[in-house]
Amino acid sequence: MTWRLEIAVQTPAHSALGDLLSYASGAELAPGSLVRVPLGRREVLGVVWAAEAVGPATPAQADAAEPMALREVAAALDALPPLSPAWRDLVGFAARYYQRSLGEVALAALPPQLRDLSAVQLARRLKRRTAAGEGPVVPAMANAPTPTPEQARALARLDAEAGPFLLFGSTGSGKTEVYLRAVAELLAREPDAQALVMVPEINLTPQLEARFAERFGADAVVSLHSGMTNPQRLASWLAAHLGHARIVLGTRMAVFASMPRLALVVVDEEHDPSYKQQEGARYSARDLAVWRGRREAAKVLLGSATPSLESWHQSRPPAGEDSGGRYVRLEMPSRIQAKDGGEGALPTVRLVDMNLQPPKTVLSAALLDAIGQRIARGEQSMVFLNRRGYAPVLACGDCGWKSECPHCSAFRVFHKIDRSLRCHHCGFAERVPRACPSCGNLDIAPIGRGTERLEEHLAELFNAVRRPDGSPVRIARIDADSTRKQGALEQQLAAVHAGEVDILVGTQMIAKGHDFRRITLVAALNPDGALFSSDFRAPERLFSLLMQAAGRAGRDAAYLAAQESNAQMWIQTHHPQHPLFTALRQHDYPAFASQELEERRAAGMPPFAFQALLRADARTQETAQAFLQAASEAAASLEGADRVSGYPAVPLPIQRVANVERAQMLIESGSRAALQKFLAGSLPLLHQLRQSPAGKGVIRWLVDVDPQAI
Ligand code: ADP
Ligand code: ZN
Ligand code: ZN
């Protein structure tokens, strides 16, 4: 017998090759099998998508039909069970929805090391794996807290209803405990079930992993994220695929983990922009999680203190004519209270009107005083500023020279620590010039302020202050620069946890998720930019960032009660009257969300409309824009094009990066299906156009469905 197999292999994005390639095989291989196949002169990993018997090959048939001309599968990795139909459907859906090739999505979803292993090596590796994780997992409940009434209610509904669920719980309301219990209840019912738990950032995985391992045992839990080595990733992937791991914990890539017994998917901090992949197939792991849950009849639990407006709208209760959204909203408004009566209150929000401060004020006197009080009590403060480096620009006061990047439409940032000017977009770095490169003036000065300069400034201000034990004040900084070295972040976080730091300075990296116990004051220094951004999602992101940052303060209710202290969130702004801050002050996400949703509805923006971005990169902005314009004209005749509107091509906010000019065109429709159909129809046109004179000078183009930043 000869078999004709349709196989997904990694083909270059947008290559002219079809989605699947055909190969011949002498043995029947089930769909989902992993194989090694020849491609050009290489041998590559592939996934069998379909198999068809083409019968014994006779010379006559060989002439008549083409199968015999097919190349043979080189090897089957048959020690591995095939990938499930559900997994293949997920990949197929993601490829279609995000307009990428099946092979690209399928291969990117597999651990990289699988590509390099021969069938024999893989079989050997599998043999070495003992039947780890066999036998039911018995959760360690001795130290588990008794659920609060809010937690108990959420868990009961989770159990009784189908979902998907949106767990809307304040920071510190015990969402993680709900995830832990939901998994425990699942495993009690179905001992061989699997749960997928996703978090937005790698640096949040160790903390969560520790909590899951403590509850379920280290053998039951594996991680999947890009910070792991290839062998580690392969080991985790195999444990999940073979059904040995009960719990897979990971970042967005984990949404594609092969989990044959998947029964529960948790997406923590579901609003976080990191769930959207920003290169290759630009998928949203949150949205795919919901799709996957439905396909596999697994429960889906999205959790957040500040849900995305999409999920919030989707979980609206029925009202009047409106029959409500598809998600079930579970609410946990209260912070966990301390056993001995601590209030567990959310921090008080204090707005400092920067218009009333002396010119050039960095930290207002009131804020400095408040930080000083924390130091005197042995408490910690966190000050965040969303800009790393020493100063965003270096400038010459004489001739007006500024530290522009020669390759990008952006300034190079001054980093004092190594006296460099570094472009945060293309990476171009140079030593700081001694004199102005344009006029020779020796007096070139930093303008503005990043975390490095803020750290220095705080050190000067608190130089003479002493901690209760008489020792000097300790200031630490955590941002992408301070954590570049492997393990640096863990060390720095440990120092904060151990109380070795009095003032922690950092970017939004420190605002997310960390359970710092002694921080009682959080300050945001310069959040105003997002209030008036051209990106309509900027206020939503700012609100959730500030709420999350506020959530870092006063997490230890018992401590606060004992000290008669209280937690504070300070915001320095030039727009204290802005409604966003009013809602923030009251910790009123629903009020903020309804304001924003009203504006979005009126303007016809998501979640009331669906969007895609078409982007082109070229040597000149004209070429890039002309390509997009030509594409839009060609697509205008597609069936259903009247249900879609295209905006004019415009430069990206950072127009030029590494000498490449970038342009984009927003495409919008009130119907997701209409937009999908239009995009699918446009793709072949784009391929054609790229080969035509209009494509000359175009370096690349791409489609971003449901873009997160515009
Ligand atoms: P969230 O994920 O909502 O920010 P966590 O689940 O991290 O909140 O809970 C905050 C703190 O409260 C943690 O230290 C956790 O151990 C504790 N906690 C959670 N649930 C309870 C409970 N039912 N009783 C007592 N403490 C709890
Ligand atoms: Zn000059
Ligand atoms: Zn640059």
JSON list of C-alpha atoms in Angstrom, two decimals, residues 211 253 305 457 496 504 527 564 584 673:
[
{"chain": "A", "resi": 211, "resn": "ARG", "atom": "CA", "xyz": [2.27, 28.19, 44.86]},
{"chain": "A", "resi": 253, "resn": "MET", "atom": "CA", "xyz": [2.94, 30.27, 24.01]},
{"chain": "A", "resi": 305, "resn": "ALA", "atom": "CA", "xyz": [-8.95, 43.29, 38.61]},
{"chain": "A", "resi": 457, "resn": "HIS", "atom": "CA", "xyz": [17.82, 61.92, 42.46]},
{"chain": "A", "resi": 496, "resn": "VAL", "atom": "CA", "xyz": [12.85, 43.60, 48.13]},
{"chain": "A", "resi": 504, "resn": "LEU", "atom": "CA", "xyz": [12.16, 50.61, 44.90]},
{"chain": "A", "resi": 527, "resn": "PRO", "atom": "CA", "xyz": [1.37, 59.00, 33.68]},
{"chain": "A", "resi": 564, "resn": "GLU", "atom": "CA", "xyz": [-2.07, 51.36, 62.41]},
{"chain": "A", "resi": 584, "resn": "LEU", "atom": "CA", "xyz": [-9.18, 55.33, 40.00]},
{"chain": "A", "resi": 673, "resn": "ALA", "atom": "CA", "xyz": [-17.11, 37.41, 9.82]}
]
